[in-house]
Short mmCIF file of C-alpha atoms in Angstrom, two decimals:
data_model
loop_
_atom_site.label_atom_id
_atom_site.label_comp_id
_atom_site.label_asym_id
_atom_site.label_seq_id
_atom_site.Cartn_x
_atom_site.Cartn_y
_atom_site.Cartn_z
CA MET X 171 -4.88 -28.16 -24.98
CA ARG X 172 -3.67 -31.52 -25.23
CA PRO X 173 -4.39 -33.77 -22.14
CA VAL X 174 -1.22 -34.15 -19.58
CA THR X 175 0.89 -37.37 -20.65
CA ARG X 176 1.61 -39.21 -17.33
CA THR X 177 4.45 -41.58 -17.14
CA THR X 178 3.98 -45.04 -16.02
CA ALA X 179 5.79 -44.58 -12.79
CA HIS X 180 3.65 -41.40 -12.17
CA ALA X 181 0.38 -43.33 -13.15
CA GLY X 182 1.24 -46.08 -10.59
CA ARG X 183 1.44 -43.56 -7.67
CA THR X 184 -2.07 -43.31 -5.87
CA ARG X 185 -3.48 -41.11 -3.22
CA ALA X 186 -4.05 -44.01 -0.91
CA PHE X 187 -0.28 -45.24 -1.33
CA ARG X 188 0.93 -41.69 -0.64
CA ARG X 189 -1.02 -41.32 2.38
CA LEU X 190 0.02 -44.54 3.91
CA THR X 191 3.52 -43.62 3.33
CA ALA X 192 3.40 -39.84 4.24
CA VAL X 193 5.57 -39.84 7.00
CA GLY X 194 8.28 -41.71 5.07
CA LEU X 195 8.04 -39.77 2.05
CA ALA X 196 7.85 -36.55 4.10
CA ALA X 197 11.00 -37.22 5.73
CA LEU X 198 12.76 -38.33 2.40
CA LEU X 199 11.35 -35.17 0.53
CA ALA X 200 12.33 -32.69 3.28
CA TRP X 201 16.05 -33.98 3.00
CA THR X 202 16.11 -34.05 -0.77
CA LEU X 203 14.26 -30.83 -1.38
CA GLN X 204 15.84 -28.58 1.53
CA GLY X 205 19.39 -30.11 0.89
CA PRO X 206 22.19 -28.22 2.86
CA LEU X 207 20.19 -24.95 3.66
CA GLY X 208 22.95 -23.69 5.81
CA SER X 209 25.61 -23.92 3.31
CA PRO X 210 26.74 -20.91 0.86
CA ALA X 211 25.04 -20.26 -2.42
CA GLY X 212 26.50 -22.53 -4.93
CA ALA X 213 28.27 -24.79 -2.48
CA GLY X 214 28.36 -28.33 -3.24
CA PRO X 215 30.39 -31.55 -4.32
CA SER X 216 30.65 -30.52 -7.80
CA ASP X 217 30.59 -27.47 -9.86
CA THR X 218 29.96 -29.57 -13.23
CA GLY X 219 26.96 -30.95 -14.78
CA LEU X 220 23.45 -29.54 -13.93
CA LYS X 221 24.82 -27.75 -10.89
CA GLY X 222 27.40 -26.00 -12.75
CA ALA X 223 25.16 -25.12 -15.36
CA LEU X 224 22.40 -23.52 -13.30
CA ASP X 225 24.96 -21.96 -11.02
CA THR X 226 26.50 -20.14 -14.02
CA ILE X 227 23.04 -18.71 -15.26
CA LEU X 228 22.64 -17.52 -11.37
CA SER X 229 25.83 -15.77 -11.36
CA ASP X 230 24.39 -13.13 -13.73
CA ALA X 231 25.24 -9.42 -12.39
CA ARG X 232 21.98 -8.58 -12.09
CA LEU X 233 21.47 -10.47 -9.26
CA ASP X 234 24.42 -9.24 -7.40
CA GLY X 235 23.09 -8.58 -3.81
CA GLY X 236 19.64 -10.13 -4.50
CA ALA X 237 18.30 -13.34 -3.22
CA VAL X 238 17.63 -16.58 -5.20
CA SER X 239 15.72 -19.61 -4.23
CA VAL X 240 15.72 -22.47 -6.87
CA VAL X 241 14.70 -26.30 -7.01
CA VAL X 242 14.78 -28.62 -9.71
CA ALA X 243 13.06 -31.99 -9.14
CA ASP X 244 12.06 -35.30 -11.15
CA ALA X 245 8.27 -34.73 -11.27
CA ALA X 246 7.66 -38.69 -10.90
CA THR X 247 9.95 -39.14 -7.88
CA GLY X 248 10.35 -35.62 -6.22
CA ASP X 249 14.29 -36.26 -6.22
CA THR X 250 15.88 -33.17 -6.22
CA LEU X 251 18.36 -32.51 -8.96
CA TYR X 252 19.39 -29.14 -8.13
CA GLN X 253 18.68 -26.76 -5.44
CA ARG X 254 20.12 -23.21 -4.48
CA ASP X 255 19.10 -21.69 -0.94
CA SER X 256 15.60 -23.80 -1.57
CA GLY X 257 14.41 -22.92 2.08
CA ASP X 258 14.86 -19.29 1.82
CA ARG X 259 11.60 -17.42 2.23
CA LEU X 260 10.94 -15.08 -0.62
CA MET X 261 8.28 -13.01 -2.07
CA PRO X 262 6.70 -15.27 -4.77
CA ALA X 263 4.41 -12.68 -6.41
CA SER X 264 1.93 -14.28 -8.49
CA ASN X 265 3.32 -17.70 -7.93
CA THR X 266 1.08 -17.29 -4.86
CA LYS X 267 -1.55 -18.08 -7.30
CA ILE X 268 -0.38 -21.60 -7.64
CA SER X 269 -1.34 -22.44 -3.92
CA THR X 270 -4.72 -20.56 -4.16
CA SER X 271 -5.74 -22.23 -7.49
CA LEU X 272 -5.01 -25.78 -6.37
CA ALA X 273 -6.75 -25.13 -3.09
CA ALA X 274 -9.84 -23.79 -5.15
CA MET X 275 -10.06 -26.97 -7.44
CA ALA X 276 -9.92 -29.25 -4.39
CA VAL X 277 -12.19 -27.24 -2.04
CA LEU X 278 -14.73 -25.91 -4.25
CA GLY X 279 -14.29 -28.62 -7.05
CA PRO X 280 -13.76 -28.19 -10.91
CA ASP X 281 -17.58 -27.89 -11.59
CA HIS X 282 -18.18 -25.25 -9.01
CA ARG X 283 -20.08 -22.28 -10.63
CA PHE X 284 -20.86 -18.98 -8.96
CA ARG X 285 -24.47 -17.70 -9.17
CA THR X 286 -25.85 -14.28 -9.44
CA GLU X 287 -29.65 -14.06 -8.79
CA VAL X 288 -32.50 -11.62 -8.98
CA LEU X 289 -35.30 -12.26 -6.35
CA ALA X 290 -38.48 -10.56 -4.90
CA SER X 291 -39.67 -10.02 -1.62
CA THR X 292 -43.32 -10.68 -2.74
CA ARG X 293 -45.31 -12.27 -5.54
CA HIS X 294 -46.10 -9.71 -8.33
CA ARG X 295 -49.54 -9.20 -9.74
CA ASP X 296 -50.65 -7.33 -12.79
CA GLY X 297 -47.11 -6.48 -13.64
CA VAL X 298 -46.46 -4.83 -10.33
CA LEU X 299 -44.23 -6.13 -7.64
CA ARG X 300 -45.34 -4.42 -4.47
CA GLY X 301 -42.13 -4.92 -2.54
CA ASP X 302 -38.40 -4.93 -3.09
CA LEU X 303 -36.18 -6.41 -5.79
CA TYR X 304 -32.77 -8.23 -4.46
CA LEU X 305 -29.88 -8.61 -6.52
CA ARG X 306 -27.66 -11.32 -4.99
CA GLY X 307 -24.07 -12.20 -5.60
CA THR X 308 -21.99 -15.10 -4.54
CA GLY X 309 -18.39 -13.92 -5.83
CA ASP X 310 -18.62 -14.24 -9.71
CA PRO X 311 -15.74 -12.38 -10.92
CA THR X 312 -16.59 -13.06 -14.61
CA THR X 313 -20.12 -11.37 -14.65
CA LEU X 314 -20.48 -9.01 -17.67
CA ALA X 315 -22.71 -6.19 -18.34
CA SER X 316 -24.65 -8.44 -20.93
CA ASP X 317 -25.18 -10.98 -18.11
CA TYR X 318 -26.92 -8.24 -16.20
CA ASP X 319 -28.91 -7.18 -19.13
CA ARG X 320 -30.01 -10.82 -19.47
CA LEU X 321 -30.87 -11.00 -16.07
CA ALA X 322 -33.10 -7.85 -16.33
CA ALA X 323 -34.92 -9.15 -19.51
CA ARG X 324 -35.84 -12.53 -17.66
CA VAL X 325 -37.18 -9.99 -14.90
CA ALA X 326 -39.31 -8.37 -17.63
CA ALA X 327 -40.22 -11.57 -19.21
CA ALA X 328 -41.72 -12.74 -15.93
CA GLY X 329 -44.25 -10.09 -16.11
CA VAL X 330 -42.62 -7.57 -13.93
CA LYS X 331 -43.01 -3.89 -15.13
CA ARG X 332 -42.87 -1.97 -11.85
CA VAL X 333 -41.41 -2.50 -8.50
CA THR X 334 -43.05 -0.29 -5.89
CA GLY X 335 -39.95 -0.83 -3.35
CA ARG X 336 -36.40 -0.64 -3.71
CA LEU X 337 -33.34 -2.39 -5.61
CA LEU X 338 -31.41 -4.06 -2.86
CA ALA X 339 -27.74 -5.10 -3.54
CA ASP X 340 -26.99 -8.38 -1.43
CA ASP X 341 -23.17 -8.58 -1.24
CA THR X 342 -23.17 -10.31 2.17
CA ARG X 343 -21.49 -13.63 1.13
CA PHE X 344 -18.20 -11.84 1.69
CA ASP X 345 -17.22 -9.44 4.38
CA ARG X 346 -16.90 -5.81 3.86
CA LEU X 347 -12.98 -5.66 3.52
CA ARG X 348 -12.32 -4.64 0.04
CA PHE X 349 -8.49 -4.50 -0.13
CA GLY X 350 -5.90 -7.20 0.61
CA ASP X 351 -3.55 -7.20 3.38
CA SER X 352 -0.74 -4.45 2.59
CA TRP X 353 -1.67 -3.67 -1.07
CA ALA X 354 -0.09 -0.64 -2.19
CA ALA X 355 -2.03 2.60 -1.64
CA ASP X 356 -0.78 4.00 -5.07
CA ASP X 357 -2.51 1.16 -6.75
CA GLU X 358 -6.06 2.20 -5.50
CA SER X 359 -7.33 2.94 -9.08
CA ALA X 360 -5.23 0.23 -10.68
CA TYR X 361 -7.26 -2.56 -12.32
CA TYR X 362 -5.04 -5.18 -11.17
CA ALA X 363 -5.77 -4.24 -7.64
CA ALA X 364 -9.50 -3.68 -7.83
CA GLN X 365 -11.79 -3.85 -4.77
CA ILE X 366 -13.19 -7.38 -3.85
CA SER X 367 -16.98 -7.93 -3.65
CA PRO X 368 -19.17 -10.91 -4.16
CA LEU X 369 -21.29 -8.71 -6.48
CA THR X 370 -19.06 -7.08 -9.08
CA LEU X 371 -18.73 -6.58 -12.83
CA ALA X 372 -16.20 -7.04 -15.67
CA PRO X 373 -16.02 -4.86 -18.57
CA ASP X 374 -14.24 -7.26 -20.95
CA THR X 375 -13.64 -11.18 -21.38
CA ASP X 376 -10.54 -10.82 -19.63
CA TYR X 377 -12.89 -10.67 -16.77
CA ASP X 378 -11.11 -7.78 -15.05
CA ALA X 379 -13.78 -7.47 -12.30
CA GLY X 380 -14.53 -4.27 -10.49
CA THR X 381 -13.15 -2.09 -13.34
CA VAL X 382 -14.42 0.37 -16.08
CA VAL X 383 -12.50 1.04 -19.37
CA VAL X 384 -12.25 4.62 -20.19
CA GLN X 385 -11.04 5.60 -23.73
CA ALA X 386 -10.06 9.17 -24.64
CA SER X 387 -9.49 10.17 -28.26
CA PRO X 388 -8.50 13.61 -29.58
CA ALA X 389 -10.97 16.03 -30.43
CA ALA X 390 -11.81 17.16 -33.96
CA ALA X 391 -9.97 20.40 -33.61
CA VAL X 392 -6.81 21.90 -31.38
CA GLY X 393 -8.03 22.97 -28.23
CA GLY X 394 -11.14 20.81 -27.90
CA ARG X 395 -11.52 18.41 -25.17
CA PRO X 396 -10.77 14.71 -25.80
CA VAL X 397 -13.72 12.61 -26.49
CA VAL X 398 -14.29 10.06 -23.70
CA ALA X 399 -16.22 6.62 -23.97
CA LEU X 400 -16.79 4.33 -21.19
CA THR X 401 -17.24 0.40 -21.26
CA PRO X 402 -19.70 -0.32 -19.96
CA ARG X 403 -21.75 2.95 -20.45
CA THR X 404 -22.67 3.87 -16.85
CA ASP X 405 -23.24 6.83 -14.74
CA TYR X 406 -21.70 5.26 -11.72
CA VAL X 407 -18.40 6.96 -12.28
CA ARG X 408 -18.05 10.63 -13.05
CA ILE X 409 -15.70 12.05 -15.81
CA ASP X 410 -13.75 15.22 -14.98
CA ASN X 411 -12.24 15.91 -18.39
CA ARG X 412 -9.45 18.47 -18.07
CA ALA X 413 -7.47 17.56 -21.02
CA THR X 414 -6.62 19.37 -24.17
CA THR X 415 -6.25 18.42 -27.70
CA VAL X 416 -2.83 19.80 -29.17
CA GLY X 417 -1.49 19.83 -32.65
CA ALA X 418 -0.24 16.87 -34.46
CA GLY X 419 3.12 15.71 -33.68
CA LYS X 420 3.25 17.13 -30.18
CA PRO X 421 3.96 14.77 -27.20
CA ASP X 422 1.06 12.84 -25.67
CA THR X 423 0.93 13.48 -21.90
CA LEU X 424 -2.69 12.59 -21.33
CA THR X 425 -3.44 10.59 -18.11
CA ILE X 426 -6.58 8.86 -16.72
CA GLU X 427 -6.75 8.42 -13.03
CA ARG X 428 -9.48 7.98 -10.35
CA ALA X 429 -9.29 10.37 -7.68
CA HIS X 430 -8.83 8.96 -4.32
CA GLY X 431 -11.77 7.84 -2.25
CA THR X 432 -14.35 8.71 -5.08
CA ASN X 433 -15.61 7.60 -8.43
CA THR X 434 -14.50 10.69 -10.21
CA ILE X 435 -12.21 9.72 -13.19
CA VAL X 436 -9.72 12.64 -13.88
CA ILE X 437 -8.49 13.14 -17.32
CA SER X 438 -5.58 15.44 -17.77
CA GLY X 439 -2.59 16.43 -20.03
CA GLU X 440 -2.53 16.67 -23.73
CA ILE X 441 -3.36 14.49 -26.53
CA PRO X 442 -2.17 15.24 -30.16
CA LEU X 443 -4.69 15.88 -33.07
CA GLN X 444 -5.11 12.51 -34.93
CA GLY X 445 -3.13 10.69 -32.42
CA SER X 446 -3.89 7.16 -31.08
CA PRO X 447 -6.64 7.06 -28.23
CA THR X 448 -5.52 6.46 -24.64
CA LYS X 449 -7.18 3.68 -22.86
CA GLU X 450 -7.13 2.67 -19.37
CA TRP X 451 -8.69 0.06 -17.18
CA ILE X 452 -9.77 1.87 -14.03
CA ALA X 453 -10.81 0.27 -10.70
CA VAL X 454 -13.97 1.51 -9.29
CA ASP X 455 -14.76 2.65 -5.79
CA GLU X 456 -17.24 -0.01 -4.37
CA PRO X 457 -17.86 -2.53 -7.00
CA THR X 458 -21.25 -3.44 -5.45
CA GLY X 459 -22.81 -0.27 -6.36
CA TYR X 460 -21.38 -0.44 -9.89
CA ALA X 461 -23.01 -3.79 -10.53
CA ALA X 462 -26.35 -2.36 -9.01
CA ALA X 463 -25.97 0.58 -11.17
CA VAL X 464 -25.49 -1.32 -14.35
CA PHE X 465 -28.32 -3.81 -13.57
CA ALA X 466 -30.78 -0.79 -12.76
CA ASP X 467 -30.01 0.73 -16.11
CA ALA X 468 -30.71 -2.70 -17.66
CA LEU X 469 -33.95 -2.84 -16.02
CA ALA X 470 -35.06 0.51 -17.00
CA ALA X 471 -33.84 -0.38 -20.67
CA HIS X 472 -36.18 -3.29 -20.46
CA GLY X 473 -39.30 -1.36 -19.28
CA VAL X 474 -38.96 -2.36 -15.53
CA ARG X 475 -39.55 0.85 -13.43
CA VAL X 476 -38.20 0.77 -9.87
CA ASP X 477 -39.67 3.42 -7.63
CA GLY X 478 -37.45 3.25 -4.69
CA PRO X 479 -33.63 4.10 -4.10
CA THR X 480 -31.01 1.31 -4.62
CA ARG X 481 -29.56 0.26 -1.39
CA LEU X 482 -26.25 -1.88 -0.93
CA GLY X 483 -25.13 -4.63 1.66
CA VAL X 484 -28.77 -5.83 2.27
CA LYS X 485 -29.24 -9.48 3.03
CA THR X 486 -31.97 -11.22 1.15
CA PRO X 487 -34.52 -12.76 3.30
CA ALA X 488 -34.97 -16.68 3.12
CA THR X 489 -38.67 -15.98 1.94
CA ALA X 490 -37.52 -14.25 -1.09
CA GLN X 491 -38.78 -15.74 -4.61
CA LEU X 492 -36.54 -16.33 -7.44
CA LEU X 493 -37.14 -14.37 -10.50
CA ALA X 494 -33.91 -14.81 -12.66
CA GLY X 495 -30.18 -16.38 -12.18
CA HIS X 496 -27.18 -16.38 -14.02
CA SER X 497 -24.44 -19.26 -13.69
CA SER X 498 -20.78 -18.68 -14.32
CA MET X 499 -18.57 -20.77 -16.22
CA PRO X 500 -17.52 -24.03 -14.08
CA LEU X 501 -14.24 -23.31 -12.35
CA LYS X 502 -12.28 -25.59 -14.51
CA GLU X 503 -12.84 -23.19 -17.39
CA LEU X 504 -12.65 -20.20 -15.12
CA MET X 505 -9.22 -21.28 -14.31
CA ARG X 506 -8.03 -20.35 -17.85
CA PRO X 507 -8.44 -16.59 -17.72
CA PHE X 508 -7.45 -16.68 -14.03
CA MET X 509 -3.97 -18.55 -14.50
CA LYS X 510 -3.16 -17.65 -17.92
CA LEU X 511 -3.61 -14.00 -17.42
CA SER X 512 -2.73 -13.83 -13.63
CA ASN X 513 -6.10 -12.25 -12.82
CA ASN X 514 -5.78 -10.93 -9.10
CA MET X 515 -9.39 -10.29 -8.77
CA HIS X 516 -10.16 -13.89 -9.43
CA ALA X 517 -7.57 -15.33 -6.84
CA GLU X 518 -9.21 -12.99 -4.19
CA ALA X 519 -12.78 -14.01 -5.04
CA LEU X 520 -11.77 -17.61 -4.94
CA THR X 521 -10.05 -17.21 -1.53
CA LYS X 522 -13.18 -15.69 0.03
CA ALA X 523 -15.38 -18.44 -1.45
CA MET X 524 -13.31 -21.01 -0.09
CA GLY X 525 -13.61 -19.36 3.28
CA HIS X 526 -17.43 -19.26 2.82
CA GLU X 527 -17.55 -22.89 1.83
CA THR X 528 -15.49 -24.47 4.76
CA ALA X 529 -16.26 -21.86 7.62
CA GLY X 530 -19.32 -19.96 6.49
CA SER X 531 -17.29 -16.78 6.48
CA GLY X 532 -16.53 -15.18 3.26
CA SER X 533 -13.31 -13.62 4.71
CA TRP X 534 -9.62 -13.46 3.57
CA SER X 535 -8.86 -15.15 7.14
CA ALA X 536 -11.03 -17.97 6.74
CA GLY X 537 -10.08 -18.54 3.04
CA LEU X 538 -6.34 -18.35 3.94
CA ASP X 539 -6.95 -20.94 6.66
CA THR X 540 -8.74 -23.13 4.07
CA ILE X 541 -5.52 -23.05 1.67
CA THR X 542 -3.09 -23.72 4.58
CA ALA X 543 -5.24 -26.68 5.51
CA TYR X 544 -5.11 -28.05 1.94
CA LEU X 545 -1.40 -27.44 1.54
CA LYS X 546 -0.81 -29.38 4.74
CA LYS X 547 -2.90 -32.26 3.22
CA GLU X 548 -0.39 -32.35 0.22
CA GLY X 549 2.48 -32.57 2.50
CA VAL X 550 3.61 -28.92 2.18
CA ASP X 551 5.48 -27.63 5.36
CA THR X 552 3.14 -24.62 5.86
CA ALA X 553 5.46 -23.70 8.82
CA GLN X 554 8.11 -22.60 6.34
CA LEU X 555 5.84 -19.99 4.39
CA ARG X 556 3.27 -17.08 4.71
CA GLN X 557 0.40 -16.37 2.46
CA ALA X 558 -1.20 -13.11 3.14
CA ASP X 559 -3.48 -13.05 0.03
CA GLY X 560 -4.82 -15.17 -2.82
CA SER X 561 -2.97 -13.17 -5.45
CA GLY X 562 0.51 -12.43 -4.55
CA LEU X 563 -0.14 -8.51 -4.55
CA SER X 564 0.78 -8.43 -0.91
CA ARG X 565 4.40 -8.11 -0.16
CA LYS X 566 4.08 -10.07 2.97
CA ASN X 567 3.71 -13.38 0.99
CA LEU X 568 6.86 -15.58 1.66
CA PHE X 569 7.47 -18.83 0.01
CA PRO X 570 10.60 -21.09 -0.21
CA ALA X 571 11.21 -22.55 -3.85
CA ALA X 572 11.21 -25.96 -1.97
CA GLN X 573 7.67 -25.89 -0.81
CA LEU X 574 6.40 -24.83 -4.21
CA ALA X 575 8.37 -27.40 -5.82
CA ARG X 576 6.95 -30.06 -3.35
CA LEU X 577 3.39 -28.82 -3.82
CA LEU X 578 3.92 -29.18 -7.78
CA VAL X 579 5.25 -32.66 -7.26
CA ALA X 580 2.39 -33.71 -4.74
CA VAL X 581 -0.67 -32.34 -6.71
CA GLN X 582 -0.16 -34.65 -9.84
CA ASP X 583 -2.22 -37.58 -8.91
CA SER X 584 -5.36 -35.18 -7.96
CA PRO X 585 -8.41 -36.29 -10.30
CA TRP X 586 -8.76 -32.73 -11.53
CA TYR X 587 -5.04 -32.00 -12.30
CA ALA X 588 -5.21 -32.42 -15.96
CA ASP X 589 -7.54 -29.40 -16.03
CA TRP X 590 -5.48 -27.34 -13.49
CA TYR X 591 -2.41 -28.05 -15.53
CA ALA X 592 -4.09 -26.98 -18.81
CA SER X 593 -4.76 -23.43 -17.08
CA LEU X 594 -0.87 -22.88 -16.83
CA PRO X 595 0.78 -20.56 -19.35
CA VAL X 596 2.65 -22.11 -22.18
CA ALA X 597 5.96 -20.93 -23.36
CA CYS X 598 5.86 -19.52 -26.80
CA HIS X 599 2.17 -20.48 -27.59
CA ALA X 600 1.09 -17.46 -29.85
CA ASP X 601 -2.85 -18.02 -28.65
CA ARG X 602 -3.25 -15.51 -25.75
CA ALA X 603 -5.58 -17.89 -24.24
CA ILE X 604 -3.11 -20.76 -24.24
CA GLY X 605 0.25 -19.11 -24.10
CA GLY X 606 -0.78 -16.25 -21.57
CA THR X 607 1.96 -14.61 -19.87
CA LEU X 608 4.54 -17.01 -21.29
CA ARG X 609 3.28 -16.47 -25.00
CA THR X 610 6.45 -14.53 -26.07
CA ARG X 611 8.98 -16.26 -23.87
CA MET X 612 11.53 -19.16 -24.61
CA CYS X 613 10.60 -19.07 -28.28
CA ASN X 614 12.72 -20.84 -30.89
CA THR X 615 14.26 -23.05 -27.89
CA PRO X 616 13.38 -26.68 -26.79
CA ALA X 617 11.33 -25.11 -24.11
CA ALA X 618 8.85 -23.52 -26.51
CA LEU X 619 5.37 -25.31 -26.32
CA ASN X 620 7.01 -27.60 -23.65
CA ALA X 621 7.16 -25.49 -20.38
CA HIS X 622 4.03 -24.93 -18.66
CA ALA X 623 4.46 -22.69 -15.64
CA LYS X 624 3.20 -19.87 -13.67
CA THR X 625 4.77 -16.42 -13.74
CA GLY X 626 5.20 -13.89 -11.09
CA SER X 627 6.06 -10.09 -10.98
CA LEU X 628 6.55 -7.31 -8.48
CA THR X 629 9.05 -4.67 -8.25
CA GLY X 630 12.00 -6.41 -7.28
CA ALA X 631 10.30 -9.77 -7.05
CA SER X 632 10.17 -12.44 -9.93
CA ALA X 633 9.29 -16.14 -10.10
CA LEU X 634 8.56 -18.74 -12.57
CA SER X 635 7.45 -22.41 -11.25
CA GLY X 636 6.06 -25.16 -13.36
CA TYR X 637 6.92 -28.26 -15.48
CA VAL X 638 9.27 -28.89 -18.40
CA THR X 639 10.22 -32.13 -20.14
CA ASP X 640 13.90 -32.38 -20.70
CA LYS X 641 15.70 -33.89 -24.04
CA ALA X 642 15.37 -37.30 -23.05
CA GLY X 643 11.52 -37.16 -21.91
CA ARG X 644 12.02 -36.97 -18.33
CA ARG X 645 9.39 -34.63 -16.71
CA LEU X 646 10.76 -32.09 -14.26
CA VAL X 647 9.34 -29.73 -11.80
CA PHE X 648 11.08 -26.46 -11.17
CA SER X 649 10.49 -23.25 -9.11
CA ILE X 650 12.57 -20.17 -9.41
CA VAL X 651 11.96 -17.30 -7.14
CA LEU X 652 14.33 -14.08 -7.32
CA ASN X 653 14.27 -11.13 -5.07
CA ASN X 654 15.84 -7.87 -4.02
CA TYR X 655 17.42 -7.20 -7.45
CA LEU X 656 17.68 -3.70 -9.00
CA ALA X 657 17.58 -4.62 -12.55
CA SER X 658 14.44 -3.86 -14.37
CA SER X 659 13.77 -7.53 -15.36
CA VAL X 660 15.35 -10.94 -14.51
CA LYS X 661 13.02 -12.86 -16.70
CA SER X 662 15.55 -14.12 -19.08
CA ILE X 663 17.60 -15.63 -16.27
CA GLU X 664 14.65 -17.55 -15.29
CA ASP X 665 14.14 -18.64 -19.15
CA ALA X 666 17.71 -19.48 -19.33
CA ILE X 667 17.32 -22.05 -16.57
CA VAL X 668 14.01 -23.76 -18.09
CA VAL X 669 15.83 -23.78 -21.52
CA THR X 670 18.85 -25.49 -20.18
CA LEU X 671 16.70 -28.10 -18.58
CA ALA X 672 14.71 -28.55 -21.70
CA SER X 673 17.79 -28.87 -23.78
CA SER X 674 19.48 -31.31 -21.50
CA ASP X 675 19.48 -35.16 -20.69
CA THR X 676 19.33 -34.74 -16.81
CA ALA X 677 19.34 -38.55 -16.18
CA ALA X 678 22.31 -39.30 -18.20
CA GLY X 679 24.07 -36.12 -17.06
CA THR X 680 24.36 -34.57 -20.66
CA ILE X 681 23.72 -31.01 -19.85
CA ALA X 682 23.32 -28.31 -22.46
CA THR X 683 25.99 -25.31 -22.05
CA PRO X 684 23.61 -22.51 -21.25
CA ALA X 685 23.34 -19.36 -23.31
CA PRO X 686 24.00 -16.07 -21.60
CA PRO X 687 20.77 -14.63 -20.47
CA THR X 688 20.08 -11.00 -21.72
CA ALA X 689 17.86 -8.32 -20.37
CA ARG X 690 14.46 -8.32 -22.36
CA VAL X 691 11.97 -6.00 -20.35
CA SER X 692 12.29 -2.32 -19.47
CA GLY X 693 10.50 0.48 -18.45
CA ARG X 694 8.35 1.92 -15.57
CA ASP X 695 6.08 -1.10 -15.77
CA ALA X 696 8.65 -3.92 -15.82
CA GLY X 697 7.77 -4.79 -12.04
CA LEU X 698 4.20 -6.02 -13.22
CA GLU X 699 3.00 -9.16 -14.91
CA CYS X 700 2.89 -8.51 -18.49
CA ALA X 701 -0.80 -9.31 -18.71
CA TRP X 702 -1.48 -6.49 -16.22
CA ARG X 703 -0.13 -3.74 -18.58
CA LYS X 704 -3.14 -2.44 -20.28
CA PRO X 705 -3.32 -2.06 -23.26
CA GLU X 706 -1.39 -5.24 -22.91
CA ALA X 707 2.36 -5.15 -23.88
CA ALA X 708 4.08 -8.22 -25.43
CA CYS X 709 4.79 -10.59 -22.50
#
């Protein structure tokens, strides 16, 4: 990813200057970004130019009866170029991750690493540890089964062959709340709503923490049970295989779901002979136990026998001795899978980690207080918004586009801004690690490889906020939040706004005629981030 190119005007802005003039700038920005909030949608002195073009896009019938909050601003000065109900509080969906990720970079720092450690209650002698073994997590959402295997290998390499006591899983860095505020009950087994623990496990390098991948393939003959494979292999979940293989060409009705409140994964329905495997990412119940179970299996594989049972939620004593440790990638690198793929579990782990960092409490409330304090420092009017979780899964989150735009303008002089900016999805970049949730959007337009923005989707809520450079080289900030529509998708409306900005000379007033947006996403999962649909659909 190329480094961010800053304009001369922007380079001259310093944090000291901004702080000294905070009151005056806040007043000016409040007036420019908020605009005439009491006026009807679309009202203004003129329906020509940029206003006319964007109002035309937002008149799309798919938004009839819905709610719109939109701001376009000059990235260097913060001057508002367009606003539509910019102060209205709407659900931002995953645009909530903008405030969470920025706060994490500021509070934890771009070089922050999570540690997962193995400690012993006593010294071992002659291969025997006469005491307990502790597995302690601090919030890493990217720990893989291979990382736990390396930890086990280091324990064995240290000379430990037998533990007379227990394996104790220390997940006390965070509180015991596993689900965010008002998360949907029917998402319990969905991987994008997995339970939050400071000691967890991801099954893949998308780092879908707290989930197991279940694949069911047709049997060799009609009437047989599908063949089931787990990634990682673990007995922590139980498979209840009720499905049947049917003749080739028959409908595939196979489903994979975890039974409520259990770790029993039920496979039901029919899969046709020689048909494609069905693959699902399933959230486990109690990720601390999941991580401990996989680590226990790794210890056994490396010849380390633990005599006692595994226990969860036990705090490691200060006198425990370190045997092995694993460090995550630095936060500036973790930002990439987090933001590119809109990973909810990363957002929540970072929220609780910020709470522990600032208040000694790994809780949502402490973490959200930390985010709020950061937003205030950046000049955001936090009285105008509500943040209920770190990811945007909660439908209690409410943000006006004006405050999102204000934050995107303000943050540009942060010392770690280039690393954060590089984590934003890039329109029409085919590489999934760069394009992320925007990699198939705005292709063959001036916005392709130009717009860097965070997507957001829930049923009836869609958002897109970020940066784009117009035809004359002027850098713009935009925030688009759309709610309460009945259409399966309004993504093409967002795209049409950004493409119009990229195609226009906004300073000269030469505005491109917007192409009519057309629907492009449909189906039962249209209300989800494209990266949340597994196996992943085209974004």
